[in-house]
Tab-separated table of C-alpha atoms in Angstrom:
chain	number	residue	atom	x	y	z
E	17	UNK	CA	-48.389	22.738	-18.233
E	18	UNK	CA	-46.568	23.116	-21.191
E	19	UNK	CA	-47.091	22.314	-25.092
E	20	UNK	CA	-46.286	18.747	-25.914
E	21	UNK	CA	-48.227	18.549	-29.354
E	22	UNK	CA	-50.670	20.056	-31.525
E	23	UNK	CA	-54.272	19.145	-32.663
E	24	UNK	CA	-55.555	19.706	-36.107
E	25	UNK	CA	-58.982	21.187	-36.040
E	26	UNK	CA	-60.670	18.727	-38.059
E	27	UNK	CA	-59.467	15.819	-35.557
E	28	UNK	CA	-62.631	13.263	-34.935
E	29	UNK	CA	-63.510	12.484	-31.067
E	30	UNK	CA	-62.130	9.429	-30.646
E	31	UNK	CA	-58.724	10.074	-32.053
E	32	UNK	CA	-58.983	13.181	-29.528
E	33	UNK	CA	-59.808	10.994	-26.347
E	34	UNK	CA	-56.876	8.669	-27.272
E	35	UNK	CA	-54.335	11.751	-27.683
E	36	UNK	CA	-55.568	12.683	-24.034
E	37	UNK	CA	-55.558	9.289	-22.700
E	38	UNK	CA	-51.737	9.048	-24.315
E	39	UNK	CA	-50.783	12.465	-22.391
E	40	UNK	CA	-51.709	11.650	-18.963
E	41	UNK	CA	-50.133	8.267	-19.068
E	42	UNK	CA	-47.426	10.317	-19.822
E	43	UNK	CA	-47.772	12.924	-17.226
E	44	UNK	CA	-48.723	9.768	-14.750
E	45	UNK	CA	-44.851	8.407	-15.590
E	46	UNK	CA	-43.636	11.315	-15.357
E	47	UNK	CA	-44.804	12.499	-11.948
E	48	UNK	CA	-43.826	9.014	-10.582
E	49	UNK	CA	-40.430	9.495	-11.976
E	50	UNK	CA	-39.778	12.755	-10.268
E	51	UNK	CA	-41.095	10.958	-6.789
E	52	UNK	CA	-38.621	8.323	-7.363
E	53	UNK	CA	-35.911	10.948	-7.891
E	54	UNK	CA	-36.845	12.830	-5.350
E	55	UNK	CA	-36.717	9.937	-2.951
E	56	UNK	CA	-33.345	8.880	-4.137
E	57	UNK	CA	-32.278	12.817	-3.831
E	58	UNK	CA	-33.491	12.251	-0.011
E	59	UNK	CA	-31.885	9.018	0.780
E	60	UNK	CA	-28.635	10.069	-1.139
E	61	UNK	CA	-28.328	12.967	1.326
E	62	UNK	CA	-28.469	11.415	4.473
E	63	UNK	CA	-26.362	8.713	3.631
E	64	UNK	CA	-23.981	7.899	6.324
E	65	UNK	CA	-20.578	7.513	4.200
E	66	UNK	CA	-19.420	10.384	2.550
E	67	UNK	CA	-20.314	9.029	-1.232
E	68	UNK	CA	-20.576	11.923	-4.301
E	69	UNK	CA	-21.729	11.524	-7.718
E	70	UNK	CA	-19.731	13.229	-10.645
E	71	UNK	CA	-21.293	13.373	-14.000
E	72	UNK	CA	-19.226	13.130	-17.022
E	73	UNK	CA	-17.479	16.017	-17.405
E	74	UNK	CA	-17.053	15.644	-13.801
E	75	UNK	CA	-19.580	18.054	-12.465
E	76	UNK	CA	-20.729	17.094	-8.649
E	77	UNK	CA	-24.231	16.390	-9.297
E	78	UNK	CA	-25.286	14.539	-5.692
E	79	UNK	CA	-23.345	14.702	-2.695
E	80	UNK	CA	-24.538	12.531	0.832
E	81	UNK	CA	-24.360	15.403	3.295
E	82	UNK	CA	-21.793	13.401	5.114
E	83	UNK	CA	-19.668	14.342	2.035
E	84	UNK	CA	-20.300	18.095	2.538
E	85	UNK	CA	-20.339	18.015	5.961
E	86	UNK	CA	-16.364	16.714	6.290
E	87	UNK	CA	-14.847	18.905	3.823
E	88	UNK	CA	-17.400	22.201	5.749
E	89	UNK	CA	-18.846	22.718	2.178
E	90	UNK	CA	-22.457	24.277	1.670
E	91	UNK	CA	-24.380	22.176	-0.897
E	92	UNK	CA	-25.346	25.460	-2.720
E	93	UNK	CA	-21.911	26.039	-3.705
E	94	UNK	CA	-21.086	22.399	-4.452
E	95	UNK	CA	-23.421	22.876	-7.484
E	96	UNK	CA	-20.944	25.091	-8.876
E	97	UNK	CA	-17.886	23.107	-8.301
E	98	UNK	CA	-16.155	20.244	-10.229
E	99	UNK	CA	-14.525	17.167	-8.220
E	100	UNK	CA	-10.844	17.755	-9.323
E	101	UNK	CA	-11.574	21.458	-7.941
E	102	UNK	CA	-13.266	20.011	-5.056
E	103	UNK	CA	-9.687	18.364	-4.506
E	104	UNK	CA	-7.040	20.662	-5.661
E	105	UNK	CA	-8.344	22.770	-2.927
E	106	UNK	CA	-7.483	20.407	-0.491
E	107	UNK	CA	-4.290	20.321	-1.889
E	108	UNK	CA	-4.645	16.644	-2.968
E	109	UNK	CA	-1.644	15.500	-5.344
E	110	UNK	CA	-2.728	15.749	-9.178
E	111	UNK	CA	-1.682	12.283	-9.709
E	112	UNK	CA	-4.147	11.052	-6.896
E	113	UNK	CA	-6.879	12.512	-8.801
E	114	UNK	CA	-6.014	11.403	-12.105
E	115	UNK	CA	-6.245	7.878	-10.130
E	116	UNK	CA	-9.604	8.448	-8.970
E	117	UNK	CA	-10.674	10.147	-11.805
E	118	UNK	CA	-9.881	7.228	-14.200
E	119	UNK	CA	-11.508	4.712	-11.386
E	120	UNK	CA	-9.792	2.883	-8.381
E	121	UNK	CA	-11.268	-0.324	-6.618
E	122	UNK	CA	-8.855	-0.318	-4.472
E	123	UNK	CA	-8.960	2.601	-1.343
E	124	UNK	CA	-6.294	5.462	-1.905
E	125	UNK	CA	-4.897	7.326	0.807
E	126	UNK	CA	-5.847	10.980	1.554
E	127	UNK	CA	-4.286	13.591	3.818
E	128	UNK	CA	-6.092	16.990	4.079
E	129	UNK	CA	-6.073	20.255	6.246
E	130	UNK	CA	-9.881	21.791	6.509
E	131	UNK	CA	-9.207	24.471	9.472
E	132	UNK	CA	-6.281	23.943	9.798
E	133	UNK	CA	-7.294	20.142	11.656
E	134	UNK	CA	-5.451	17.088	9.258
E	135	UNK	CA	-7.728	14.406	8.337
E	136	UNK	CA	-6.994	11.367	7.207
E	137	UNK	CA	-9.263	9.802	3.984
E	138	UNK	CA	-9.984	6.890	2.697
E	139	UNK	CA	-10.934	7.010	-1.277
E	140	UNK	CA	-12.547	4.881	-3.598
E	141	UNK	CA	-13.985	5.196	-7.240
E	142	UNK	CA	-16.366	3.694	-10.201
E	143	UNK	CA	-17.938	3.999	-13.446
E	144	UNK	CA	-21.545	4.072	-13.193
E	145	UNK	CA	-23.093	3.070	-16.662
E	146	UNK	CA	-26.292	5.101	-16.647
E	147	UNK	CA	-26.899	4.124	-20.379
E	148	UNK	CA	-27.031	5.676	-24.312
E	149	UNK	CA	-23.330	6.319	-23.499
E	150	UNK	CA	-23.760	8.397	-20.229
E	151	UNK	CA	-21.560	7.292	-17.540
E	152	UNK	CA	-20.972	8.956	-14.375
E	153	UNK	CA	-18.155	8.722	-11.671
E	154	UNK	CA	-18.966	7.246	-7.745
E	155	UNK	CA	-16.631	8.754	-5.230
E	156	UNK	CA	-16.651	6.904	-2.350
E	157	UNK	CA	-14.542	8.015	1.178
E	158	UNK	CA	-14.167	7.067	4.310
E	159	UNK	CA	-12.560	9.185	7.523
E	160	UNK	CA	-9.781	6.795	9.168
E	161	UNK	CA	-8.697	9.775	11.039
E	162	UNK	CA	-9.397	8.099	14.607
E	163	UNK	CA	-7.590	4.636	12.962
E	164	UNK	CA	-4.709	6.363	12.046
E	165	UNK	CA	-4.334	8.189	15.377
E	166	UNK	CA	-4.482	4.534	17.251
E	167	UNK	CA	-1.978	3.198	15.286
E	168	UNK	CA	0.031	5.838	16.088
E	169	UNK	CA	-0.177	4.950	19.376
E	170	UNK	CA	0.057	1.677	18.984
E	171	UNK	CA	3.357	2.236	17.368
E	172	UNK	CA	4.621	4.958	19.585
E	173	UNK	CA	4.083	2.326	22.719
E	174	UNK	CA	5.334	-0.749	20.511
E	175	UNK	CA	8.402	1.378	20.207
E	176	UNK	CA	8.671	1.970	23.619
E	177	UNK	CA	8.899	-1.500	24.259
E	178	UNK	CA	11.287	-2.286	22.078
E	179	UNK	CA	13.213	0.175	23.301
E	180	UNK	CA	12.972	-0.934	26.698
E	181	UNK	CA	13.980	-4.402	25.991
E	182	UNK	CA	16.701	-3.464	23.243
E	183	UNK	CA	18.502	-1.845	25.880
E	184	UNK	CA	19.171	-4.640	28.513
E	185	UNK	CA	19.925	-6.698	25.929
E	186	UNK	CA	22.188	-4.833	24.235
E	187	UNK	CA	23.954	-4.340	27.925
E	188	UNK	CA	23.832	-7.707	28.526
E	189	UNK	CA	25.297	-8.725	25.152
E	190	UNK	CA	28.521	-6.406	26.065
E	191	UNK	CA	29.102	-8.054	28.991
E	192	UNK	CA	28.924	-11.494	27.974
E	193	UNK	CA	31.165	-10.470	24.949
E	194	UNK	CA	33.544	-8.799	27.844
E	195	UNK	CA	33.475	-12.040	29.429
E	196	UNK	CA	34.243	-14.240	26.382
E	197	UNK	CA	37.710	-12.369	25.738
E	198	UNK	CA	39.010	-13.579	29.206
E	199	UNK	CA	39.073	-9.652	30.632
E	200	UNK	CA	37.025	-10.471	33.438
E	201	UNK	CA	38.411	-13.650	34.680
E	202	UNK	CA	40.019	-17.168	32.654
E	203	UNK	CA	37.940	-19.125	30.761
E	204	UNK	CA	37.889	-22.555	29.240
E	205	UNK	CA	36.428	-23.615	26.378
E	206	UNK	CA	33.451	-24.571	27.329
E	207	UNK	CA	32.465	-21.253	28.739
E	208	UNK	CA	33.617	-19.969	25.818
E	209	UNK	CA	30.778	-21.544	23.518
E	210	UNK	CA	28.436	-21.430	26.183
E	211	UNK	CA	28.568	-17.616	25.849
E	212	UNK	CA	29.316	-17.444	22.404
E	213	UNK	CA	25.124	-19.397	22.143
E	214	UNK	CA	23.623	-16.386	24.499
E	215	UNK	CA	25.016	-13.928	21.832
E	216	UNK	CA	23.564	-15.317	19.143
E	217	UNK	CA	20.452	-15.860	20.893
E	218	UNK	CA	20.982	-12.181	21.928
E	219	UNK	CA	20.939	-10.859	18.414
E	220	UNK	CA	18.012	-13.351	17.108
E	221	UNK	CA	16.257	-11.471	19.805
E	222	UNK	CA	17.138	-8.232	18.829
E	223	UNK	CA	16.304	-8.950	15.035
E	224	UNK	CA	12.840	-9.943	16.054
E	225	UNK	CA	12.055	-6.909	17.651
E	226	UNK	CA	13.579	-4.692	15.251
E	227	UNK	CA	11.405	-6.631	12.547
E	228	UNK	CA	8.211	-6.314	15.104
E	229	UNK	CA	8.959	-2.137	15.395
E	230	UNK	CA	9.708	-2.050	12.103
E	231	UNK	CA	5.689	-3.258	11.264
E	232	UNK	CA	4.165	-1.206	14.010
E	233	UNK	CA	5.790	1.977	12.133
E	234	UNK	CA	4.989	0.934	8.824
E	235	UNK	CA	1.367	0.322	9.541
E	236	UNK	CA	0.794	3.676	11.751
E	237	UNK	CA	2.900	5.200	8.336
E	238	UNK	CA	5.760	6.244	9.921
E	239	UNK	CA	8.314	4.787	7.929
E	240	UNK	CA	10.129	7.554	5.859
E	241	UNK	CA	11.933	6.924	3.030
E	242	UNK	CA	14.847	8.946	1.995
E	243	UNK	CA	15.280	8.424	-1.833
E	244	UNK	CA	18.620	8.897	-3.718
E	245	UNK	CA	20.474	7.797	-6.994
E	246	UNK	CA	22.635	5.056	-6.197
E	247	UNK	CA	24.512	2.090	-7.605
E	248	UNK	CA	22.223	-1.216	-7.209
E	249	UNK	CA	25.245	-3.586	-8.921
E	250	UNK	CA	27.209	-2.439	-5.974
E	251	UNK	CA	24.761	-2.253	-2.972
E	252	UNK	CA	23.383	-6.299	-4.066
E	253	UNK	CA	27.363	-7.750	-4.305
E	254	UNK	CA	27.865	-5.849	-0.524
E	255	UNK	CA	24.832	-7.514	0.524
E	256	UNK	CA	25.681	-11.229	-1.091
E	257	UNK	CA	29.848	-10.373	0.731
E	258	UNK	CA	28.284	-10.067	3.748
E	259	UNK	CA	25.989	-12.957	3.558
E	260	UNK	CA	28.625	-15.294	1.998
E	261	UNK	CA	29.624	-16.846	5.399
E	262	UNK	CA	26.217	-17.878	5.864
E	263	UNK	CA	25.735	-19.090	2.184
E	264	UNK	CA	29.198	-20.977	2.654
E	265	UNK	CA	27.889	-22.713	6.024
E	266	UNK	CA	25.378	-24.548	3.675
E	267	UNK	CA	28.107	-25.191	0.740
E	268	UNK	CA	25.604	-23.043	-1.243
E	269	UNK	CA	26.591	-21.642	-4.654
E	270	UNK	CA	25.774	-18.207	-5.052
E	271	UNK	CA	25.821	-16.788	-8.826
E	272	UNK	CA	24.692	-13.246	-9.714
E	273	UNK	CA	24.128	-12.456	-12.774
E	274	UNK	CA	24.183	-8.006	-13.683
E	275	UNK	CA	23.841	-5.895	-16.733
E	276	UNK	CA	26.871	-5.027	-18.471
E	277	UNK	CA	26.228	-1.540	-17.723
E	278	UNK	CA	25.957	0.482	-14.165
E	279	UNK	CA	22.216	0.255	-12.956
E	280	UNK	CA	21.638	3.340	-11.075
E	281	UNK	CA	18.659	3.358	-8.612
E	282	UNK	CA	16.540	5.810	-6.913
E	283	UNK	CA	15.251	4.548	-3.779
E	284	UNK	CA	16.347	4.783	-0.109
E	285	UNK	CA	19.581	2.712	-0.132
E	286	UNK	CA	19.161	1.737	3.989
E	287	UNK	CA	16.211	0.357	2.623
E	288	UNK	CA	16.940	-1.484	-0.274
E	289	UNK	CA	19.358	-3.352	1.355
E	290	UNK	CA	16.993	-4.439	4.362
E	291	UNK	CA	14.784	-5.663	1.142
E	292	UNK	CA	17.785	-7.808	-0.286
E	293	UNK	CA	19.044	-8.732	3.073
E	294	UNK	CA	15.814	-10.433	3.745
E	295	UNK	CA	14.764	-11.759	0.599
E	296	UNK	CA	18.777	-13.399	0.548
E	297	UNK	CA	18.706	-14.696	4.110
E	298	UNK	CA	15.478	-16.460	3.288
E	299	UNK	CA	16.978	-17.702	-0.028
E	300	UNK	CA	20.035	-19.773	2.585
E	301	UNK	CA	17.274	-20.095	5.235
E	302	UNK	CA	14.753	-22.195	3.370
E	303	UNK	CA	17.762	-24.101	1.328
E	304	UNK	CA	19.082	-27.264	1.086
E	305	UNK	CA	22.863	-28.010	1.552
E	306	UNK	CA	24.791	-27.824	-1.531
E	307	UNK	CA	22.281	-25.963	-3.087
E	308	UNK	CA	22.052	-22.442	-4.945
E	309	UNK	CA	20.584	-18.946	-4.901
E	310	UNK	CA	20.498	-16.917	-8.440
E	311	UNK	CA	20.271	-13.369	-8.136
E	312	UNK	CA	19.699	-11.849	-11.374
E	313	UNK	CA	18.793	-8.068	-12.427
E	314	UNK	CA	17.064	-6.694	-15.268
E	315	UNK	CA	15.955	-3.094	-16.620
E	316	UNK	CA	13.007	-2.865	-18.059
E	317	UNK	CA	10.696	-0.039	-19.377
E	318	UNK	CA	12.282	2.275	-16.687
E	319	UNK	CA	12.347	-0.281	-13.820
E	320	UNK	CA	15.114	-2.194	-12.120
E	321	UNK	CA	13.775	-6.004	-11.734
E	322	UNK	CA	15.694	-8.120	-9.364
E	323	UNK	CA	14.853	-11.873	-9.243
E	324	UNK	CA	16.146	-14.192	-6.561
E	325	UNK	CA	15.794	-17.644	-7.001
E	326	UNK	CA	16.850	-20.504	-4.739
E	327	UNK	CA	16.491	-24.745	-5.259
E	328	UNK	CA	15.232	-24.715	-1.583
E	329	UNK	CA	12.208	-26.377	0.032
E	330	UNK	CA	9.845	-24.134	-2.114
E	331	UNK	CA	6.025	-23.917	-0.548
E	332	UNK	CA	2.901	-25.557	-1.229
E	333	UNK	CA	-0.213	-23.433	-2.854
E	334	UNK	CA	-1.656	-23.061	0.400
E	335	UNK	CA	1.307	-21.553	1.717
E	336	UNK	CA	1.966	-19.168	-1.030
E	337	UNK	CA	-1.268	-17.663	-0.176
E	338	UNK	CA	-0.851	-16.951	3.466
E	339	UNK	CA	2.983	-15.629	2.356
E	340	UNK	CA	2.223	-11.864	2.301
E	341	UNK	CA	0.190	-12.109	5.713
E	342	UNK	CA	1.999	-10.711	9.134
E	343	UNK	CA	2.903	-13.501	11.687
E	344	UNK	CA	1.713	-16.690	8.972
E	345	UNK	CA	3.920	-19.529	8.192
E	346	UNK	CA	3.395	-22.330	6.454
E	347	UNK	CA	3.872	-25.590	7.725
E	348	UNK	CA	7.005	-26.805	5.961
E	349	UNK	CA	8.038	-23.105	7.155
E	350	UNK	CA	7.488	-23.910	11.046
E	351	UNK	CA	10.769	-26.166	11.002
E	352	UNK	CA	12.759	-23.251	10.284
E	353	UNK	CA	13.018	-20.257	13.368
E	354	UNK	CA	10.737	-17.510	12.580
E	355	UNK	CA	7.687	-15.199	13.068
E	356	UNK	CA	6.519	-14.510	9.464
E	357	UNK	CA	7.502	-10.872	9.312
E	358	UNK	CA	10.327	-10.571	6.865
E	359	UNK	CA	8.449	-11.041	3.820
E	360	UNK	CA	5.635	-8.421	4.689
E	361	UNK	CA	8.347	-6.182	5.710
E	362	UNK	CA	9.480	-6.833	2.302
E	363	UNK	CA	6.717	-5.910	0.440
E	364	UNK	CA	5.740	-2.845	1.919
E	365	UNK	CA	9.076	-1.145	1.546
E	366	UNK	CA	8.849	-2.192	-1.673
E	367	UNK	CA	5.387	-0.749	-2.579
E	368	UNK	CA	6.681	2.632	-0.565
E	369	UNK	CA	9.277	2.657	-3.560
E	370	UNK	CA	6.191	1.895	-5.875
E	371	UNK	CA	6.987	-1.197	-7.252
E	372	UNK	CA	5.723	-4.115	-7.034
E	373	UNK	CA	6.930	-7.789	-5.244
E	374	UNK	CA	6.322	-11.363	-7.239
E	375	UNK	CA	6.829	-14.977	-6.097
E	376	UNK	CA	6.835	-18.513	-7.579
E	377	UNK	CA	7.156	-21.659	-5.776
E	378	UNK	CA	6.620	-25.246	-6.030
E	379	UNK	CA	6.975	-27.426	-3.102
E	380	UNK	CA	10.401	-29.176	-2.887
E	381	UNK	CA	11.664	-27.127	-5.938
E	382	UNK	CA	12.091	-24.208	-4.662
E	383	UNK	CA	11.269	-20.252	-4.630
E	384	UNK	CA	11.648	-17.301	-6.968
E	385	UNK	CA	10.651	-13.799	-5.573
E	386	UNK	CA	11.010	-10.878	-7.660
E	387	UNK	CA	10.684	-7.123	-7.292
E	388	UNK	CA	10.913	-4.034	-8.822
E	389	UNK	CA	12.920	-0.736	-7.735
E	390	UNK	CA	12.643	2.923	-10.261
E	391	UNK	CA	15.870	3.529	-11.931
E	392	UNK	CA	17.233	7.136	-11.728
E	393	UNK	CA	15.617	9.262	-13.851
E	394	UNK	CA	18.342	10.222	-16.507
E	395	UNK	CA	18.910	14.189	-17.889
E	396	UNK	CA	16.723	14.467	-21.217
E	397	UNK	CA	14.333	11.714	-20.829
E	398	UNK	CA	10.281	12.270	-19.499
E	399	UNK	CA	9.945	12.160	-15.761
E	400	UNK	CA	8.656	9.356	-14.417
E	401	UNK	CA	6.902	9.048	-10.988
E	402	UNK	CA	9.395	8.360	-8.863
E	403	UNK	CA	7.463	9.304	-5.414
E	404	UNK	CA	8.745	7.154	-2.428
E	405	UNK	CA	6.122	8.396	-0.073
E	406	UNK	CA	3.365	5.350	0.425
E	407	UNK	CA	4.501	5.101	3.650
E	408	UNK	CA	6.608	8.679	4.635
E	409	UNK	CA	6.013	10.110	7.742
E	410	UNK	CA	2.522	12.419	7.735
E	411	UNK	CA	3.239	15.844	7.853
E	412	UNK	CA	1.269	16.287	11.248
E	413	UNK	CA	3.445	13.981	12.659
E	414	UNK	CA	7.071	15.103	11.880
């Protein structure tokens, strides 16, 4: 059906039989290309992820009816709608979907209200190359809402826990510090250090399980960060004063080395200084007597970069790659009292912030870990993204 040529009058009978043998090869190819799309069209639908195909003006142009089924959509009036639309009605962030839009191996995290019921997304993207310069756009989700849910209960009871245990310790603590000042009775030296070992065993306890809760929220997303301008000169030299016995212990030289001019930060200072805390304890920790720690800080292309180096013990390649994982050590690491957590902690209130964490090491020569925190935003200049809310509390849950 249809014209697809013309035939002069004059044409002889063979050239006439090979113009209609030509046409219903044709019409042969193109009826089994319609099958084949028409089987992908099928199998596309009842896919069982929720997976959509944008073209490239990013037009939905297939959609699994998983996809339309989560966000209650007919698929007559997906036709009619665009992706970004798609999303700015669910009141998804416009720099999320730039993200996607511009194609994102890794998943991005999506909260959304359909009926007033938050669900919890999973999204991935990429660039399909469908040739002659057409490219098209794979959206890819997943619905974590039940995950999410368990971890918050996992983290809800994980706090209870700690809770439950924090407290006797902490009474237990008073009383042997009670004890030690010679209010309840005399006591001799001896006694003295004897109690003087359960407090500090006391408060290594105590560390661990604020380091354990601490985890539990940040993977269940609980963790919210409360953002301000602040001095980061300052906030490091408190940290390294309050540190410095511990440093001095281990006759370890400390040297920091800051801008000439006031860095201020934005980022939650609480925080920050759990970041430094950690990264500087480890830096004494995983030492060597009468060695040294260099802290040194950098701006750079709107970024504070602070670098903390140490002539310690360092760690082997296998170790380095195992660093980042909860409750891993490596084993020049097991000598030293531990659980592995610090360092994960670490990075993931550093990624809240949205920067990013670094480390080099060589065994016996020591570590270098560096990370990045957004400098305040100053009066005049273009505003950068300075969101600390990777890991904020969900708005169904506050």
């Amino acid at each position: 059906m249809g014209a697809d040529d013309y035939i002069h009058k004059d044409i002889s009978a063979g050239e006439l039989q090979s113009k209609i043998s030509a046409f219903l090869r044709i019409k042969d190819l193109q009826d089994q290309l319609k099958n084949e799309s028409d089987k992908l069209n099928q199998i596309f639908r009842y896919l069982h992820e929720p997976v959509a195909i944008c073209s490239q003006d990013d037009r939905l142009v297939l959609a699994s009816q998983v996809f339309l089924n989560l966000l209650r959509m007919p698929r007559e009036v997906s036709n009619f709608k665009s992706m970004t639309e798609i999303l700015n009605i669910l009141d998804v962030p416009d720099k999320t979907i730039a993200r996607l839009r511009n194609g994102c191996s890794e998943d991005v995290p999506l909260q959304i209200c359909i009926d007033e019921t938050i669900t919890y997304l999973t999204a991935r993207t990429a660039s399909i190359n469908l040739g002659e310069g057409e490219v098209a756009m794979a959206y890819v989700f997943r619905d974590v809402t039940r995950e999410v849910e368990n971890q918050r209960m996992r983290a809800d009871f994980h706090s209870m826990i700690a809770h439950d245990l924090r407290s006797p310790m902490s009474v237990i603590q008073g009383y042997v510090s009670l004890m030690a000042t010679g209010k309840a009775g005399p006591v001799n030296e001896t006694q003295i250090e004897f109690m003087g070992s359960v407090n500090r065993k006391i408060s290594e306890m105590t560390s661990l399980l604020n380091d354990f809760l601490d985890m539990s929220k940040m993977d269940a997303g609980f963790v919210n960060l409360k953002c301000q301008d602040h001095n980061l000169g300052q906030l490091i030299e408190e940290v390294v004063e309050d540190l410095g016995p511990l440093a001095s212990y281990r006759n370890l030289k400390v040297s920091l080395n800051l801008p000439p001019e006031e860095l201020q930060v934005h980022s939650d200072p609480l925080r920050l200084t759990q970041i430094l805390r950690n990264l500087l304890s480890n830096a004494i920790k995983y030492n060597i007597d009468d060695g040294y720690i260099r802290i040194t800080v950098v701006e750079k292309e709107g970024w504070a970069r602070i670098s903390i180096a140490d002539g310690g013990i360092g760690m082997s390649v296998d170790e380095l790659d195992v660093l980042f994982e909860p409750y891993t050590r490596g084993q020049s690491q097991r000598k030293i009292k531990g659980v592995g957590l610090g360092i994960v902690i670490v990075k993931k209130l550093v990624e809240a912030h949205g920067g990013t964490v670094t480390v080099s090491s060589e065994l016996g020569k020591g570590s270098t870990f560096t990370f990045t925190i957004p400098l305040s935003v100053l009066p005049g200049l273009d505003q950068l993204d300075r969101t600390c809310s990777l890991t904020q509390e969900p708005a169904a849950a506050k």
